[in-house]
Amino acid sequence: MADPVTYRPKPGEIPVDPGVYRFRDKNGRVIYVGKAKSLRPRLSSYFQDISALHPRTRTMVTTAASVEWTVVTTEVEALQLEYSWIKEFDPRFNVKYRDDKSYPYLAVTMGEEFPRAQVMRGAKRKGTRYFGPYAHAWAIRETLDLLLRVFPIRTCSSGVFRRANQVGRPCLLGYIDKCSAPCVGRVTPQEHRQIAEDFCDFMAGDTTRFVKRLEREMATASQALEFEQAARLRDDLVALGKALEKSAIVLGDGTDADVFALAEDGLEVAVQVFHVRGGRVRGQRGWVAEMDAESVPEVVGHLLQQVYGGETGDGVPREVLVPVLPDEPEAVASWLGSLRGSSVQLRVPQRGDKRTLLETVHRNAEQSLNRHKLARAGDLTARSQALQELQESLDLADAPLRIECYDISHIQGSQVVGSMVVFEDGLVRKSEYRRFVIRGEQVDDTAAMDEVLTRRFQRYLEERDQSSDVELGPDLDGGPERIDPDTGRPKKFAYPPNLVVVDGGLPQVNAAQAALDRMGIDDIAVVGLAKRLEEVWLPGQDYPVILPRTSEGLYLLQRVRDEAHRFAITFHRQRRSKAMTASALDGIPGLGEARRKALLRQFGSVKKIRAASVEELQSVSGIGPALAASIAAELATEAAPAPAVNLMTGEILDDEGNGS
């Protein structure tokens, strides 16, 4: 592993012009390509304190052995050169935001004498028009089957076309009027090309023209009493309607746009894009990649570069809608415009239909990331590998089959709550989740964590001492099942964890370890996961354990930590919402919900109830003399003003402003 200092250029050697740079390893292989508006500050940032770098960047600069750069005149040239080098060298540290599968397109080979409509995957070919991508090939075939009634374009392979031409007899589609049969001369090459061009125009979003044309022809045939022809045209209209239903209108102004959205969790990012043509969603695709950047704008810049790097003409739409603008948005927009051949708008929609569509795409990205996490978590091999990695990296005696994670949630010390989530064998065990309301006042995170762990493990110690002698089989740590004799079920805190994870760094870890030490528990390991750099902290250690970014063990710890955070913040929001809707009538002994409603119905507000006399309160149904007196006393106590205080001396002032 190289020390970056050994190949760091002198600051004066690095130009301040825009350019593209390459890091090479000791064998001369290009391992990373990047661009910069100004090379000097960008390259200098790689040689700062190594501990402050993004984990992926840290690995890259320690793997590299040299760096070189090329100066260009504009930022657009830098984008073009960066894309070319990434394509040429395939650097290992440049994450490829590409699909994990080849999405199918509906392609029309306009470069052939008799254009053909077909399903295509892979690299795009010159002279072919593409529509999509589609999620499934069968979706293309369904759409094509509907449209062949109206646009009988050739769909057969070259071999089938030649054989039909030789024997002078068309295929089945020619007999059922779903192909114009150019193979046997039913239409001329020019007529067939016109059919193909009309088909492409319809797929590109020019749908109204064809629908109105069919309606006119149907009306004309009906007036001429050609009812069979009118019926065929009616069926053609139905077929067009069904094809249009498959791509709903999302933007009423006939917009051509690609809408991008991201969902990331710090380690991985899910990308979704909707391709909108003529106001309709014509295609959708998505993929999950490793998070290789420190900010979302940087991710968006890399994403656009790789998605559009090989596109030309209509492959780049008039509008590109993104959740956040990339770094140097003007340069990116100019580069996209050079690919399209006309100006391209790159912007973040703020309101209206486009903003609504962006939110829909974002929900798709979140669901994609969640599905990816669940699929990865459900892999038995990956779970076993994760537990083994944690055992080895944290120097545990056994694999942590039961992991408990704790988190604290509050806003400026109010409504402080804690959460406990449980993972067994790498999977969630929601029946074991617990929530804690922190009882202390003005507590910080470490004090709250101490209280949560003390309450949890104090219960465990009590239940262990009172455990039943009933044995239904070994538990996770080899002892007898701790069964509640009344219910026959395991007690709430019956099982001790193999590993305790806290959300935070060294202070939180030390607080958790101190709580366990105070209770005499020395057989449970404690670690903390710091969110910024995903460092694993051990009690009393000055330096964290750094797990590889691709580690299944780190992925498991992150998932446990995120689940504890979600559970804690959900409980905190519930309590905060309940507190915001609390009334002065709550908590008065003997005053239930029905009587509170009766009081409010008669007086209208708490203020008027407070001003009412005891006799007036008794006039409400269900309110007796004792309860009326209690209500008046409680509301009078709450209404008492706080004493005035001299802010300079701290003295309590009387009604006339004199100090006491």
XYZ file of C-alpha atoms in Angstrom:
660
model
C 0.000 0.000 0.000
C 1.596 3.253 -1.165
C 1.894 6.413 0.885
C 0.263 9.275 -1.097
C 3.075 11.579 0.029
C 5.544 9.629 -2.125
C 3.911 10.686 -5.395
C 2.268 13.970 -4.405
C 2.981 16.693 -7.014
C 4.283 20.031 -5.828
C 1.426 22.571 -5.635
C 3.155 24.891 -8.082
C 3.368 22.125 -10.674
C -0.386 21.643 -10.890
C -2.127 24.105 -13.241
C -5.291 25.966 -12.272
C -6.925 25.337 -15.688
C -9.765 22.880 -16.308
C -8.614 19.382 -17.102
C -8.809 15.627 -16.602
C -6.539 13.580 -14.332
C -5.608 9.898 -14.045
C -4.333 7.917 -11.072
C -2.197 4.876 -11.937
C -1.128 1.955 -9.732
C 2.393 0.579 -9.409
C 1.895 -1.491 -12.580
C 0.926 1.583 -14.621
C -2.750 0.625 -14.868
C -5.246 3.500 -14.743
C -7.370 3.008 -11.620
C -9.296 6.300 -11.489
C -10.240 9.091 -13.905
C -11.689 12.413 -12.837
C -12.246 15.939 -14.125
C -11.956 19.334 -12.504
C -12.914 22.932 -13.206
C -9.535 23.800 -11.699
C -6.968 21.021 -11.398
C -4.878 22.465 -8.553
C -7.482 22.509 -5.723
C -9.056 19.254 -6.885
C -5.816 17.258 -6.963
C -4.605 18.835 -3.724
C -7.758 17.572 -1.988
C -6.625 13.971 -2.555
C -3.446 14.546 -0.534
C -4.976 15.963 2.641
C -5.166 14.046 5.915
C -5.965 10.504 4.790
C -8.375 9.889 7.693
C -10.622 12.706 6.449
C -11.093 11.163 3.003
C -14.113 9.179 1.869
C -13.347 5.452 2.452
C -13.391 4.664 -1.257
C -11.150 7.659 -2.020
C -8.815 6.651 0.798
C -8.397 3.188 -0.715
C -7.821 4.669 -4.154
C -5.047 7.097 -3.150
C -3.226 4.396 -1.164
C -3.468 1.977 -4.095
C -2.201 4.543 -6.610
C 1.483 5.139 -7.278
C 1.333 8.153 -9.597
C -0.986 10.844 -10.922
C -0.996 12.694 -14.231
C -3.251 15.244 -15.880
C -4.244 16.785 -19.189
C -5.251 20.432 -19.502
C -8.228 21.369 -21.715
C -9.725 24.720 -22.655
C -13.336 24.334 -21.448
C -15.307 22.344 -18.908
C -17.316 20.722 -21.718
C -14.083 19.366 -23.218
C -13.169 18.016 -19.773
C -16.488 16.127 -19.594
C -15.967 14.641 -23.064
C -12.375 13.592 -22.367
C -13.281 12.102 -18.980
C -16.000 9.971 -20.566
C -13.616 8.817 -23.316
C -10.927 7.810 -20.821
C -13.387 5.965 -18.585
C -14.637 4.045 -21.612
C -11.061 3.335 -22.775
C -9.372 2.380 -19.492
C -12.332 0.986 -17.471
C -10.834 2.205 -14.136
C -11.665 0.022 -11.141
C -12.453 2.946 -8.820
C -14.877 4.652 -11.229
C -18.271 3.195 -10.351
C -20.372 2.433 -13.396
C -23.926 3.645 -12.942
C -25.286 1.133 -15.410
C -28.059 -1.428 -15.392
C -27.351 -4.821 -13.876
C -29.172 -6.255 -16.878
C -29.695 -5.290 -20.510
C -33.101 -3.637 -20.832
C -35.044 -4.397 -24.027
C -35.965 -1.694 -26.529
C -38.496 -1.588 -29.353
C -36.251 -0.953 -32.355
C -37.077 -0.073 -35.968
C -34.234 -0.692 -38.443
C -34.740 2.385 -40.611
C -31.348 1.803 -42.222
C -32.631 -1.274 -44.110
C -34.510 -1.190 -47.434
C -37.550 -2.737 -45.722
C -37.471 -1.478 -42.082
C -38.223 -4.083 -39.447
C -39.726 -3.669 -35.947
C -38.204 -5.961 -33.313
C -37.034 -6.342 -29.716
C -33.373 -5.352 -29.283
C -30.928 -5.381 -26.406
C -27.323 -4.326 -25.985
C -25.396 -1.635 -27.849
C -27.363 0.685 -30.099
C -26.790 0.474 -33.845
C -26.506 3.277 -36.337
C -29.572 3.776 -38.554
C -31.954 2.220 -36.015
C -34.593 4.107 -34.035
C -35.136 2.971 -30.456
C -38.150 3.335 -28.169
C -38.044 2.415 -24.509
C -36.441 0.893 -22.562
C -39.135 -1.488 -21.315
C -39.013 -3.530 -18.144
C -39.941 -6.754 -19.964
C -39.724 -7.976 -23.549
C -43.305 -9.245 -23.405
C -44.498 -5.668 -22.829
C -42.931 -4.698 -26.180
C -44.523 -7.651 -27.968
C -47.964 -6.817 -26.536
C -47.686 -3.199 -27.709
C -46.355 -4.237 -31.109
C -49.138 -6.791 -31.587
C -51.752 -4.097 -30.996
C -50.141 -1.558 -33.325
C -49.568 -3.954 -36.238
C -53.297 -3.668 -37.042
C -52.802 0.018 -37.825
C -49.142 0.028 -38.875
C -48.505 -3.330 -40.652
C -44.727 -3.033 -40.567
C -42.438 -5.991 -41.243
C -41.379 -7.930 -38.107
C -39.833 -11.093 -39.623
C -36.131 -11.970 -39.714
C -34.027 -11.651 -42.865
C -34.132 -15.413 -43.443
C -37.923 -15.603 -43.267
C -38.197 -12.514 -45.519
C -35.947 -14.098 -48.177
C -37.783 -17.441 -48.156
C -41.177 -15.734 -48.521
C -39.776 -13.717 -51.425
C -38.470 -16.880 -53.110
C -41.711 -18.876 -52.818
C -43.965 -15.890 -53.512
C -46.140 -16.512 -50.453
C -46.180 -14.317 -47.284
C -46.080 -15.569 -43.709
C -49.111 -15.871 -41.432
C -48.989 -12.172 -40.425
C -49.402 -11.244 -44.078
C -52.606 -13.281 -44.301
C -54.160 -11.785 -41.166
C -53.333 -8.195 -42.221
C -50.705 -7.614 -39.530
C -47.978 -7.190 -42.125
C -48.102 -5.295 -45.424
C -46.122 -8.184 -47.012
C -43.426 -6.229 -48.873
C -41.701 -9.607 -49.348
C -44.208 -10.519 -52.106
C -44.683 -7.006 -53.493
C -48.042 -6.069 -51.951
C -46.540 -2.666 -51.196
C -43.584 -0.872 -52.715
C -40.433 -0.148 -50.693
C -41.486 3.532 -50.525
C -44.963 2.650 -49.225
C -43.528 0.291 -46.615
C -41.026 2.948 -45.483
C -43.912 5.398 -45.058
C -45.680 2.837 -42.826
C -42.477 2.501 -40.771
C -42.114 6.283 -40.461
C -45.750 6.614 -39.332
C -45.146 3.868 -36.763
C -42.068 5.700 -35.446
C -43.965 8.997 -35.267
C -46.727 7.332 -33.250
C -44.219 5.745 -30.850
C -42.428 9.092 -30.507
C -45.616 10.690 -29.162
C -47.375 12.074 -32.260
C -50.525 10.071 -31.490
C -53.325 12.586 -32.015
C -52.737 12.841 -35.771
C -53.272 9.122 -36.341
C -56.285 8.849 -34.040
C -58.030 11.749 -35.827
C -57.153 10.283 -39.234
C -58.749 6.946 -38.347
C -61.829 8.702 -36.966
C -62.234 10.646 -40.226
C -61.797 7.506 -42.343
C -64.297 5.610 -40.168
C -66.878 8.396 -40.534
C -66.342 8.524 -44.299
C -66.743 4.734 -44.637
C -69.898 4.822 -42.533
C -71.446 7.587 -44.630
C -70.615 5.591 -47.778
C -72.440 2.579 -46.204
C -69.181 0.593 -46.148
C -69.916 -0.797 -42.725
C -67.364 -3.635 -42.811
C -64.569 -1.138 -43.548
C -65.924 1.171 -40.813
C -65.924 -1.750 -38.350
C -62.292 -2.564 -39.199
C -61.320 1.080 -38.646
C -63.249 1.048 -35.355
C -61.212 -1.989 -34.243
C -58.039 -0.177 -35.290
C -59.058 2.756 -33.078
C -59.641 0.366 -30.170
C -56.190 -1.130 -30.719
C -54.579 2.330 -30.665
C -56.498 3.171 -27.506
C -55.236 0.032 -25.764
C -51.670 0.794 -26.821
C -51.990 4.325 -25.455
C -53.408 3.033 -22.162
C -50.137 1.177 -21.585
C -48.309 4.515 -21.406
C -50.400 6.928 -19.351
C -50.155 10.680 -19.843
C -48.089 12.163 -17.005
C -47.243 15.574 -18.466
C -49.993 17.343 -20.358
C -47.766 19.670 -22.389
C -46.263 16.933 -24.579
C -42.923 17.149 -22.788
C -39.882 15.120 -23.844
C -37.844 14.556 -20.693
C -35.849 12.042 -18.709
C -36.675 12.139 -14.981
C -33.981 10.871 -12.598
C -34.271 10.122 -8.887
C -31.875 8.641 -6.342
C -32.209 6.854 -3.020
C -29.014 6.265 -1.063
C -28.024 4.952 2.339
C -24.375 5.989 2.473
C -23.029 2.739 1.056
C -25.219 2.134 -1.984
C -27.364 4.246 -4.275
C -30.459 3.183 -6.225
C -31.152 5.041 -9.457
C -34.476 5.189 -11.284
C -35.201 7.004 -14.545
C -38.501 7.499 -16.374
C -38.245 8.282 -20.092
C -41.123 10.618 -20.995
C -41.822 11.260 -24.666
C -44.787 13.291 -25.843
C -45.996 13.577 -22.248
C -46.187 9.782 -21.833
C -43.882 7.429 -19.953
C -42.310 5.429 -22.773
C -39.731 3.579 -20.706
C -38.358 3.004 -17.248
C -35.178 1.499 -15.896
C -33.245 1.364 -12.674
C -30.187 -0.108 -11.052
C -28.244 -0.176 -7.797
C -24.564 0.738 -7.532
C -22.019 1.388 -4.823
C -21.993 4.938 -3.479
C -18.672 6.279 -4.742
C -19.062 9.987 -4.014
C -19.320 12.143 -0.923
C -22.295 14.190 -2.167
C -25.442 13.638 -4.206
C -24.524 16.375 -6.768
C -21.328 14.467 -7.510
C -23.320 11.252 -7.975
C -25.738 13.022 -10.335
C -22.829 14.334 -12.417
C -21.275 10.874 -12.790
C -24.685 9.373 -13.540
C -25.549 11.781 -16.357
C -22.124 11.362 -17.882
C -22.400 7.589 -18.055
C -26.058 7.455 -19.128
C -25.680 9.936 -21.997
C -22.006 9.444 -22.877
C -22.777 7.189 -25.829
C -25.992 8.888 -26.947
C -26.578 11.221 -29.891
C -29.569 13.061 -31.358
C -32.946 11.941 -29.977
C -31.250 9.784 -27.344
C -30.841 12.982 -25.309
C -34.230 14.647 -24.559
C -34.974 18.371 -24.488
C -35.265 18.300 -20.689
C -33.365 16.371 -18.032
C -35.019 16.573 -14.596
C -32.870 15.676 -11.586
C -33.369 15.782 -7.782
C -30.339 18.099 -7.333
C -28.151 19.853 -9.857
C -24.702 18.351 -10.452
C -21.488 20.232 -9.840
C -20.886 22.726 -12.686
C -24.452 22.387 -14.114
C -23.836 24.850 -16.970
C -20.982 22.716 -18.305
C -23.053 19.535 -18.048
C -26.001 21.176 -19.851
C -23.682 22.428 -22.617
C -22.211 18.948 -23.000
C -25.682 17.388 -23.251
C -26.632 20.031 -25.813
C -23.594 19.148 -27.911
C -24.685 15.494 -27.908
C -28.277 16.343 -28.861
C -27.436 19.006 -31.398
C -29.680 21.579 -29.720
C -30.103 23.104 -26.281
C -30.954 20.874 -23.325
C -32.530 22.121 -20.083
C -31.039 20.594 -16.940
C -33.077 21.567 -13.903
C -34.771 20.574 -10.660
C -38.599 20.782 -10.899
C -40.042 22.801 -8.021
C -43.821 22.437 -8.454
C -46.590 21.103 -10.639
C -46.827 17.860 -12.622
C -43.083 17.561 -13.136
C -42.407 17.779 -9.413
C -45.109 15.168 -8.777
C -43.548 12.859 -11.365
C -40.109 13.315 -9.786
C -41.547 12.279 -6.410
C -43.067 9.185 -8.060
C -39.691 8.253 -9.535
C -38.081 8.806 -6.120
C -40.547 6.404 -4.501
C -39.584 3.824 -7.133
C -35.910 4.362 -6.278
C -36.584 3.897 -2.549
C -38.492 0.683 -3.206
C -35.699 -0.555 -5.463
C -33.114 0.063 -2.735
C -35.285 -1.666 -0.126
C -35.779 -4.696 -2.404
C -32.044 -4.851 -2.965
C -31.383 -4.745 0.784
C -33.954 -7.439 1.520
C -32.605 -9.683 -1.234
C -29.096 -9.254 0.089
C -30.179 -9.775 3.691
C -32.157 -12.886 2.756
C -29.128 -14.573 1.236
C -28.123 -17.292 3.719
C -24.550 -17.400 2.439
C -24.164 -13.632 2.769
C -25.607 -13.682 6.310
C -23.238 -16.442 7.376
C -20.317 -14.565 5.866
C -21.385 -11.362 7.664
C -21.514 -13.073 11.070
C -18.158 -14.727 10.474
C -16.566 -11.417 9.425
C -17.877 -9.709 12.562
C -16.529 -12.509 14.735
C -13.072 -12.226 13.182
C -12.908 -8.420 12.898
C -14.166 -7.751 16.438
C -12.256 -10.685 17.985
C -15.405 -12.302 19.410
C -15.403 -15.746 20.992
C -18.453 -16.821 18.970
C -20.386 -15.563 15.974
C -22.909 -12.884 17.088
C -26.071 -14.881 16.450
C -28.135 -12.369 18.435
C -27.378 -8.678 17.934
C -29.170 -5.904 19.811
C -28.857 -2.291 18.680
C -29.845 0.773 20.695
C -30.520 4.337 19.567
C -31.691 7.562 21.221
C -34.022 10.083 19.577
C -35.063 13.559 20.748
C -35.270 17.205 19.709
C -33.209 19.508 21.931
C -33.692 17.237 24.906
C -37.483 17.008 24.683
C -39.492 13.798 24.320
C -36.338 11.682 24.730
C -36.918 8.042 23.781
C -34.771 4.996 23.155
C -35.154 1.989 20.909
C -33.925 -1.584 20.957
C -34.001 -3.736 17.828
C -32.980 -7.374 17.583
C -31.392 -9.349 14.749
C -31.064 -13.101 15.099
C -28.935 -15.003 12.597
C -28.719 -11.837 10.522
C -32.519 -11.388 10.245
C -34.875 -8.986 12.028
C -36.810 -10.294 15.025
C -39.535 -7.662 15.357
C -41.342 -9.462 18.156
C -38.293 -8.702 20.331
C -38.213 -4.952 19.616
C -38.609 -2.681 22.645
C -39.177 1.051 23.171
C -38.091 3.140 26.158
C -39.315 6.501 27.451
C -36.381 8.210 29.151
C -37.385 9.154 32.675
C -34.619 11.598 33.524
C -34.787 15.310 32.744
C -32.229 17.282 30.749
C -30.292 14.179 29.751
C -27.762 13.960 26.962
C -27.304 11.028 24.573
C -24.787 9.189 26.752
C -26.924 9.516 29.901
C -29.987 8.352 27.969
C -28.055 5.376 26.573
C -26.902 4.508 30.082
C -30.506 4.552 31.334
C -31.798 2.392 28.466
C -29.097 -0.255 28.863
C -29.447 -0.256 32.648
C -33.203 -0.830 32.449
C -32.867 -3.523 29.786
C -30.114 -5.543 31.450
C -31.441 -5.040 34.980
C -34.603 -6.795 33.780
C -32.470 -9.490 32.207
C -30.594 -10.092 35.468
C -33.834 -10.207 37.465
C -35.467 -12.642 35.072
C -32.342 -14.775 34.955
C -32.348 -15.077 38.745
C -36.071 -15.916 38.773
C -35.947 -18.172 35.700
C -38.070 -21.261 35.690
C -36.562 -24.732 35.851
C -38.719 -25.738 32.870
C -36.401 -26.692 29.984
C -37.818 -26.709 26.477
C -34.440 -26.759 24.738
C -31.248 -24.719 24.682
C -31.388 -20.989 24.099
C -28.896 -18.925 22.133
C -26.164 -19.006 24.773
C -26.612 -22.651 25.703
C -28.668 -22.244 28.883
C -32.239 -23.310 29.563
C -35.200 -21.439 28.109
C -36.362 -18.683 30.452
C -40.100 -19.299 30.493
C -42.843 -17.254 32.111
C -44.696 -19.827 34.280
C -48.000 -17.975 33.838
C -48.026 -17.642 30.039
C -45.658 -20.436 29.037
C -43.820 -17.998 26.768
C -40.265 -16.639 26.983
C -40.054 -13.529 29.142
C -39.583 -10.133 27.512
C -35.883 -9.779 28.282
C -35.089 -13.459 28.636
C -32.272 -13.702 26.102
C -28.928 -11.902 26.390
C -27.337 -10.708 23.146
C -23.964 -11.819 21.854
C -23.268 -8.294 20.632
C -24.600 -4.861 21.626
C -24.420 -2.154 18.949
C -24.960 1.510 19.752
C -25.489 4.284 17.229
C -22.531 6.578 17.748
C -18.818 6.820 18.318
C -16.449 6.369 21.226
C -18.434 8.362 23.888
C -21.582 6.300 23.325
C -19.613 3.036 23.308
C -17.832 3.883 26.574
C -21.158 4.832 28.188
C -22.676 1.517 27.134
C -19.699 -0.459 28.425
C -19.770 1.439 31.742
C -23.439 0.522 32.208
C -22.709 -3.185 31.671
C -19.643 -3.070 33.932
C -21.684 -1.489 36.711
C -24.093 -4.430 36.585
C -21.282 -6.985 36.519
C -21.976 -8.163 32.958
C -18.708 -9.085 31.296
C -19.706 -11.651 28.669
C -21.426 -9.325 26.167
C -19.410 -7.444 23.544
C -20.162 -3.779 22.828
C -19.400 -1.809 19.653
C -20.504 1.491 18.143
C -21.054 2.408 14.505
C -20.263 6.032 13.656
C -22.333 7.249 10.736
C -20.001 9.686 8.977
C -17.281 7.221 7.943
C -18.980 3.973 9.053
C -16.232 3.329 11.619
C -16.638 0.553 14.200
C -15.578 1.690 17.678
C -14.648 -0.604 20.564
C -14.687 0.453 24.255
C -11.459 2.047 25.444
C -9.813 1.954 22.016
C -8.246 5.124 20.613
C -8.690 4.062 16.998
C -11.687 2.491 15.274
C -11.872 -0.770 13.350
C -12.217 -0.041 9.625
C -14.179 -2.715 7.777
C -13.957 -2.846 3.964
C -16.762 -1.057 2.149
C -17.725 -4.315 0.455
C -17.785 -6.226 3.755
C -20.960 -8.184 4.470
C -20.243 -7.626 8.169
C -20.295 -3.842 7.729
C -23.487 -4.113 5.691
C -25.162 -6.065 8.522
C -24.050 -3.547 11.161
C -25.306 -0.685 9.024
C -28.667 -2.346 8.510
C -29.020 -2.995 12.252
C -28.092 0.610 13.045
C -30.492 2.050 10.466
C -33.334 -0.120 11.743
C -32.738 1.061 15.332
C -32.720 4.671 14.133
C -35.974 4.172 12.206
C -37.664 2.533 15.193
C -36.501 5.273 17.592
C -37.489 8.208 15.420
C -40.914 6.686 14.689
C -41.625 6.381 18.428
C -40.317 9.905 19.050
C -42.625 11.341 16.379
C -45.601 9.511 17.862
C -44.951 10.972 21.309
C -44.266 14.444 19.933
C -47.524 14.398 17.944
C -49.441 13.268 21.005
C -47.847 16.008 23.129
C -48.753 18.662 20.578
C -52.422 17.666 20.765
C -52.509 17.400 24.593
C -55.153 19.409 26.456
C -55.175 21.030 29.895
C -58.057 18.688 30.709
C -55.854 15.618 30.262
C -54.690 14.023 33.458
C -57.425 15.403 35.737
C -58.468 12.497 38.004
C -61.970 11.230 37.260
C -62.295 13.173 34.000
C -62.538 10.676 31.162
C -62.899 11.209 27.441
C -66.728 11.324 27.456
C -66.849 13.964 30.210
C -64.101 16.047 28.494
C -66.163 16.060 25.306
C -69.278 17.038 27.264
C -67.460 19.992 28.876
C -66.074 21.198 25.543
C -69.452 20.781 23.882
C -71.147 22.994 26.492
C -68.441 25.660 27.051
C -66.665 25.599 23.681
C -63.048 25.932 24.864
C -60.689 25.265 27.774
C -60.439 29.002 28.396
C -64.197 29.257 29.047
C -64.125 26.119 31.210
C -61.351 27.708 33.302
C -63.485 30.861 33.742
C -66.594 28.894 34.797
C -67.623 28.546 38.439
C -67.967 25.230 40.242
C -71.766 25.527 40.028
C -71.616 26.073 36.251
C -69.364 23.029 35.862
C -71.873 20.908 37.792
C -74.541 21.740 35.222
C -72.776 19.466 32.736
C -74.098 15.929 32.674
C -71.854 13.534 34.597
C -69.986 16.249 36.555
C -70.672 16.073 40.306
C -69.663 18.544 43.052
C -66.390 16.790 43.916
C -65.277 16.438 40.278
C -66.301 20.033 39.502
C -64.190 21.284 42.413
C -61.258 19.133 41.251
C -61.509 20.504 37.678
C -61.629 24.096 38.912
C -58.639 23.556 41.196
C -56.531 21.861 38.480
C -57.247 24.533 35.886
C -56.641 27.318 38.392
C -53.222 25.818 39.231
C -52.269 25.639 35.534
C -53.467 29.207 34.983
C -51.314 30.668 37.785
C -48.709 32.963 36.199
C -45.038 32.276 36.714
C -43.313 34.700 39.110
C -41.439 37.631 37.571
C -37.652 37.530 37.976
C -35.083 40.333 37.811
C -32.752 39.087 35.077
C -29.803 41.077 36.447
C -29.977 39.975 40.115
C -32.131 36.828 39.957
C -34.552 38.282 42.597
C -38.246 37.342 42.476
C -40.375 40.459 42.021
C -43.745 41.167 43.599
C -46.758 42.594 41.799
C -45.369 46.144 42.150
C -41.944 45.189 40.763
C -40.120 45.258 44.135
C -37.539 42.606 44.951
C -38.273 40.164 47.716
